[in-house]
C-alpha positions as a printed NumPy array, in Angstrom:
array([[  0.009,   0.022,   0.174],
       [  1.386,   2.812,  -0.911],
       [  0.145,   6.788,  -1.011],
       [  1.428,  10.463,  -0.405],
       [  2.051,  11.499,   2.813],
       [  0.396,  13.41 ,   4.678],
       [  1.042,  16.51 ,   7.308],
       [  0.982,  13.954,   9.675],
       [  3.06 ,  11.167,   8.078],
       [  5.694,  13.448,   7.381],
       [  6.099,  14.231,  10.761],
       [  5.828,  10.62 ,  11.864],
       [  9.604,  10.299,  11.36 ],
       [ 10.638,  14.214,  11.292],
       [  9.645,  15.036,  14.839],
       [ 11.781,  11.839,  15.841],
       [ 14.386,  12.761,  13.959],
       [ 14.855,  15.37 ,  11.782],
       [ 12.943,  18.166,  12.639],
       [ 14.813,  18.931,  16.176],
       [ 18.584,  18.235,  14.397],
       [ 17.844,  20.228,  11.86 ],
       [ 16.997,  23.442,  13.556],
       [ 20.212,  23.243,  15.682],
       [ 22.511,  23.858,  13.076],
       [ 20.469,  27.168,  12.097],
       [ 18.371,  28.319,  14.676],
       [ 21.492,  30.639,  15.626],
       [ 22.175,  28.971,  19.266],
       [ 25.309,  30.24 ,  20.963],
       [ 28.686,  27.322,  20.103],
       [ 27.997,  26.105,  23.845],
       [ 25.078,  25.35 ,  23.138],
       [ 25.524,  23.432,  19.555],
       [ 27.89 ,  21.273,  21.506],
       [ 25.708,  20.477,  24.12 ],
       [ 23.371,  19.218,  21.744],
       [ 26.025,  17.628,  19.452],
       [ 27.394,  15.932,  22.165],
       [ 23.878,  14.727,  23.542],
       [ 23.639,  12.496,  20.447],
       [ 24.961,   8.765,  21.744],
       [ 26.619,   5.906,  19.298],
       [ 25.35 ,   2.908,  19.097],
       [ 29.407,   1.283,  19.595],
       [ 27.606,  -1.88 ,  20.244],
       [ 25.388,  -2.645,  17.889],
       [ 28.124,  -1.659,  15.139],
       [ 30.274,  -4.349,  16.62 ],
       [ 28.161,  -7.251,  16.278],
       [ 27.225,  -6.002,  13.175],
       [ 30.489,  -6.531,  11.834],
       [ 30.773,  -9.524,  13.37 ],
       [ 28.567, -10.814,  11.219],
       [ 29.205,  -9.332,   7.94 ],
       [ 29.451, -12.121,   5.956],
       [ 25.572, -12.64 ,   6.407],
       [ 24.032,  -9.572,   5.554],
       [ 22.923,  -8.632,   2.829],
       [ 25.297,  -7.232,  -0.41 ],
       [ 24.871,  -3.129,  -0.188],
       [ 22.877,  -1.314,  -2.605],
       [ 24.067,  -0.902,  -6.025],
       [ 24.823,   3.021,  -6.634],
       [ 24.233,   5.87 ,  -4.273],
       [ 20.737,   4.391,  -2.763],
       [ 20.663,   4.411,   1.066],
       [ 18.742,   2.582,   3.603],
       [ 18.24 ,   4.825,   6.682],
       [ 16.212,   2.243,   9.887],
       [ 15.246,   4.46 ,  12.472],
       [ 13.863,   2.449,  16.029],
       [ 11.96 ,   3.675,  18.466],
       [ 12.931,   2.379,  21.453],
       [  9.823,   1.532,  23.492],
       [ 11.453,   1.783,  27.488],
       [  7.907,   3.476,  28.898],
       [  6.58 ,   0.521,  29.188],
       [  6.511,  -0.959,  32.531],
       [  6.948,  -4.281,  31.587],
       [ 10.853,  -4.525,  32.101],
       [ 11.311,  -5.211,  28.57 ],
       [ 12.714,  -3.568,  25.789],
       [ 10.914,  -2.979,  22.664],
       [ 11.112,  -1.733,  19.088],
       [  7.875,  -0.457,  19.073],
       [  8.334,   1.364,  16.283],
       [ 10.176,   0.904,  13.08 ],
       [ 10.775,   2.511,   9.909],
       [ 12.759,   1.653,   7.25 ],
       [ 13.795,   5.748,   5.026],
       [ 15.035,   4.508,   1.719],
       [ 16.348,   7.126,   0.017],
       [ 16.662,   6.281,  -4.334],
       [ 20.205,   6.511,  -5.866],
       [ 18.941,   9.302,  -8.191],
       [ 18.178,  11.755,  -4.912],
       [ 14.626,  12.526,  -6.425],
       [ 12.247,  10.156,  -4.127],
       [ 12.08 ,   9.304,  -0.066],
       [ 10.283,   6.146,   0.786],
       [  9.347,   5.398,   4.339],
       [  8.323,   1.689,   4.944],
       [  6.795,   1.318,   7.992],
       [  7.133,  -2.212,   9.813],
       [  4.346,  -3.476,  11.935],
       [  5.35 ,  -4.967,  14.643],
       [  3.383,  -8.212,  14.981],
       [  4.825,  -9.607,  12.043],
       [  5.319, -12.95 ,  13.201],
       [  9.359, -13.706,  11.515],
       [ 13.054, -15.899,  11.635],
       [ 14.812, -13.38 ,  14.571],
       [ 18.732, -14.778,  14.614],
       [ 20.68 , -15.967,  17.504],
       [ 21.966, -12.284,  18.783],
       [ 24.024, -10.66 ,  21.242],
       [ 23.022, -10.028,  24.291],
       [ 24.145,  -7.74 ,  27.029],
       [ 25.442, -10.566,  28.883],
       [ 27.852, -10.996,  25.736],
       [ 25.972, -14.918,  25.193],
       [ 23.845, -15.346,  22.259],
       [ 20.744, -15.864,  22.264],
       [ 18.607, -18.445,  20.42 ],
       [ 17.433, -17.988,  16.798],
       [ 13.496, -18.46 ,  17.258],
       [ 10.759, -17.607,  15.118],
       [  8.752, -14.848,  17.394],
       [  7.076, -11.197,  16.725],
       [  9.285,  -9.159,  15.378],
       [  9.726,  -6.185,  17.662],
       [ 11.239,  -9.45 ,  20.168],
       [ 14.557,  -9.116,  18.474],
       [ 15.301,  -5.627,  20.077],
       [ 14.826,  -6.775,  23.591],
       [ 16.646,  -9.779,  22.396],
       [ 19.547,  -7.846,  20.18 ],
       [ 19.511,  -4.484,  20.615],
       [ 19.39 ,  -3.034,  17.178],
       [ 21.684,  -4.917,  15.737],
       [ 19.872,  -7.766,  16.354],
       [ 16.673,  -5.967,  14.453],
       [ 18.274,  -4.749,  11.755],
       [ 19.67 ,  -8.732,  11.128],
       [ 15.67 ,  -9.669,  11.514],
       [ 15.002,  -7.088,   8.919],
       [ 17.728,  -8.419,   6.595],
       [ 16.849, -11.237,   6.395],
       [ 13.044, -11.079,   6.426],
       [ 14.061,  -8.49 ,   3.115],
       [ 16.845,  -9.074,   1.796],
       [ 17.646,  -5.725,   2.35 ],
       [ 20.578,  -3.904,   3.478],
       [ 20.718,  -1.471,   6.098],
       [ 23.117,   0.482,   5.678],
       [ 22.592,   3.215,   8.651],
       [ 19.95 ,   3.169,  11.859],
       [ 18.731,   5.27 ,  14.637],
       [ 17.183,   4.723,  18.362],
       [ 14.516,   6.891,  18.882],
       [ 13.699,   6.39 ,  22.926],
       [ 10.463,   7.025,  23.845],
       [ 11.517,   9.121,  27.148],
       [ 13.027,  11.4  ,  24.832],
       [  9.332,  12.056,  23.19 ],
       [  7.715,  12.479,  26.521],
       [ 10.179,  15.558,  27.314],
       [  9.603,  16.76 ,  24.31 ],
       [  6.168,  17.411,  25.076],
       [  7.079,  18.633,  28.719],
       [  9.153,  21.028,  27.224],
       [  6.339,  22.679,  25.   ],
       [  3.352,  22.425,  27.744],
       [  2.211,  19.992,  26.599],
       [ -0.058,  18.593,  23.727],
       [ -3.79 ,  19.44 ,  23.793],
       [ -5.579,  16.456,  22.405],
       [ -9.392,  15.466,  21.965],
       [-11.167,  12.282,  22.096],
       [-14.599,  11.701,  21.004],
       [-14.975,   9.427,  23.827],
       [-13.247,   7.737,  27.015],
       [-10.275,   5.812,  26.146],
       [ -8.799,   3.618,  28.622],
       [ -5.895,   1.219,  27.851],
       [ -4.637,  -0.124,  31.346],
       [ -1.404,  -2.362,  30.007],
       [  0.42 ,   1.446,  29.45 ],
       [ -1.262,   3.836,  32.192],
       [ -4.16 ,   5.181,  29.377],
       [ -7.073,   6.691,  31.408],
       [ -9.154,   9.643,  30.02 ],
       [-12.719,  10.727,  29.632],
       [-14.278,  12.47 ,  27.215],
       [-13.564,  16.183,  25.753],
       [-10.074,  18.112,  25.784],
       [ -6.894,  17.335,  27.241],
       [ -3.893,  18.396,  27.436],
       [ -1.655,  16.033,  28.006],
       [  1.663,  15.902,  29.679],
       [  5.411,  13.501,  28.629],
       [  4.059,  10.713,  31.003],
       [  0.385,  11.283,  29.401],
       [  1.314,  12.154,  26.035],
       [  3.599,   8.795,  25.934],
       [  0.621,   6.606,  27.184],
       [ -1.223,   8.072,  25.072],
       [  0.292,   6.662,  21.61 ],
       [  0.922,   3.111,  23.416],
       [ -1.902,   2.492,  23.141],
       [ -3.264,  -0.215,  21.215],
       [ -5.082,  -2.933,  22.573],
       [ -8.146,  -0.845,  24.1  ],
       [ -8.505,   1.615,  21.563],
       [ -9.691,   1.937,  18.174],
       [ -9.906,  -1.943,  16.882],
       [ -6.94 ,  -3.309,  18.923],
       [ -3.964,  -3.644,  16.125],
       [ -0.929,  -2.83 ,  15.385],
       [ -1.265,   0.035,  12.707],
       [ -4.425,   1.312,  14.07 ],
       [ -1.202,   2.791,  16.606],
       [  0.723,   3.724,  14.129],
       [ -2.357,   5.56 ,  12.442],
       [ -2.474,   7.058,  15.228],
       [  0.899,   8.297,  16.36 ],
       [  1.44 ,  10.169,  13.322],
       [ -2.13 ,  11.957,  14.779],
       [ -0.062,  12.737,  17.303],
       [  2.856,  13.451,  15.787],
       [  0.633,  16.214,  13.806],
       [ -0.129,  17.798,  17.14 ],
       [  2.855,  17.991,  18.48 ],
       [  4.432,  20.252,  14.911],
       [  0.983,  21.84 ,  15.258],
       [  1.892,  23.214,  19.493],
       [  5.912,  23.7  ,  18.104],
       [  4.264,  26.539,  15.986],
       [  2.07 ,  27.7  ,  17.09 ],
       [  3.452,  29.461,  20.562],
       [  6.478,  31.116,  18.512],
       [  9.355,  28.479,  19.425],
       [ 11.205,  28.839,  16.815],
       [ 12.038,  31.921,  16.595],
       [ 12.595,  32.083,  20.098],
       [ 16.076,  30.57 ,  21.829],
       [ 14.67 ,  30.276,  25.523],
       [ 11.621,  27.683,  24.068],
       [ 13.441,  26.162,  21.469],
       [ 17.016,  24.717,  23.511],
       [ 14.666,  22.988,  25.753],
       [ 13.009,  21.041,  23.057],
       [ 16.452,  20.649,  21.402],
       [ 17.995,  19.423,  23.604],
       [ 14.681,  16.608,  24.29 ],
       [ 15.177,  15.348,  20.696],
       [ 19.044,  15.235,  20.41 ],
       [ 18.998,  13.273,  24.081],
       [ 16.948,  10.388,  23.092],
       [ 18.777,   9.828,  19.418],
       [ 21.384,   6.338,  19.693],
       [ 23.171,   6.497,  16.373],
       [ 25.302,   4.448,  14.935],
       [ 29.205,   6.053,  13.796],
       [ 27.73 ,   6.924,  10.88 ],
       [ 25.251,   8.893,  11.992],
       [ 25.836,  10.277,  15.213],
       [ 26.741,  14.651,  15.322],
       [ 24.656,  16.55 ,  13.914],
       [ 26.225,  17.163,  11.036],
       [ 25.787,  14.006,  10.039],
       [ 22.206,  14.162,  10.695],
       [ 21.949,  17.547,   9.165],
       [ 22.838,  16.142,   6.145],
       [ 20.724,  13.595,   5.974],
       [ 17.548,  15.531,   6.649],
       [ 19.581,  18.094,   3.739],
       [ 18.628,  15.062,   1.398],
       [ 15.06 ,  14.712,   2.355],
       [ 14.07 ,  17.982,   2.271],
       [ 16.048,  17.788,  -1.81 ],
       [ 13.711,  15.426,  -3.088],
       [ 11.118,  16.826,  -5.047],
       [  7.489,  17.349,  -4.368],
       [  5.647,  14.608,  -4.035],
       [  8.592,  12.203,  -4.276],
       [  8.351,  11.893,  -0.651],
       [  6.273,   8.866,   0.305],
       [  4.65 ,   6.648,   3.056],
       [  4.088,   2.868,   2.249],
       [  3.222,  -0.188,   4.567],
       [  4.769,  -3.513,   4.877],
       [  2.089,  -5.501,   3.168],
       [  0.375,  -8.15 ,   6.408],
       [ -2.57 , -10.254,   6.467],
       [ -3.559, -11.856,   9.488],
       [ -1.753, -14.651,  11.368],
       [ -2.896, -17.617,  10.196],
       [ -2.569, -19.535,  13.465],
       [ -1.266, -17.044,  16.544],
       [ -4.495, -14.556,  17.582],
       [ -3.186, -11.181,  17.178],
       [  0.145, -12.353,  14.944],
       [  0.344, -10.977,  11.522],
       [  2.124, -12.711,   8.683],
       [  3.601, -11.38 ,   5.594],
       [  0.751, -10.943,   2.474],
       [  2.982, -12.59 ,  -0.807],
       [  3.613, -11.573,  -3.282],
       [  2.96 ,  -7.875,  -1.958],
       [  5.296,  -7.617,   0.326],
       [  7.769, -10.006,  -1.501],
       [  7.25 ,  -7.701,  -4.76 ],
       [  7.593,  -4.453,  -2.193],
       [ 10.828,  -5.905,  -1.114],
       [ 12.855,  -6.42 ,  -4.529],
       [ 11.743,  -2.751,  -5.159],
       [ 13.736,  -1.456,  -2.422],
       [ 16.276,  -3.512,  -2.952],
       [ 17.031,  -2.741,  -7.097],
       [ 15.951,   1.343,  -5.832],
       [ 12.311,   0.774,  -7.895],
       [  9.799,   3.478,  -7.   ],
       [  7.337,   1.958,  -4.875],
       [  4.007,   0.969,  -6.974]])
């Protein structure tokens, strides 16, 4: 499924990655502030080392200048004690610079997760499980290897966005307002709001975007759409308050965004991230599109998904070949 991105969908990647980074490079912040913001970004050395160890098993890099960047939402705010990738996006930049395609990967796809290096230095057992468990087993490297095995697409760079940083961003903006047509409650994530208007603080906003099982149709796809809509509201709040032109208001926002980012050694600085954002912004109108990996309900596992073939295979092949996605 493909369509041109709406404002909310553009903000999905813009808010999590690019917005604060681009502003930090050109908002006139003092040198000390720029250096501090740059220092907030952490380098994912563990993932880089694990991927190097598995270099022989990984797909070949794409021919030409095409690039694939994976953006992972770190679900440490779940209260479960386990980190899982709540949101995974693949940003594909075409070699000719005319297309930027964002592909959402539903977390509930049942996949083959390889043995991965765990935090204790040991290797987890290979198993068939839902996609987002890979992050719990072996961090970004395990998520990338699982994705690469599923798609045969090489991931060139990755970014991990901590959801705690998302909460700090909302607090830095003084909250974000939502309006509910009916009461919502999802005890799994601590979400409980009556119908009406609400100014959500960071903790409430985090619960709101994570709500799933008892909200809407309970699907992962519904949750993804919900996150996109809320991030549009974040953008509206940011621009309506004049934050962009006020360094006093802007710095806490930039600090929240950059503090939430962990990146591989090729994207772990403001300058490198600014270059990525500049490339995306240079894509002509109509060239920025949003897609979701085609799925169907899993035939034997309740509330889980399977790849919808041949549509999923066609999408993966187009990405490998740097062909436009249909």
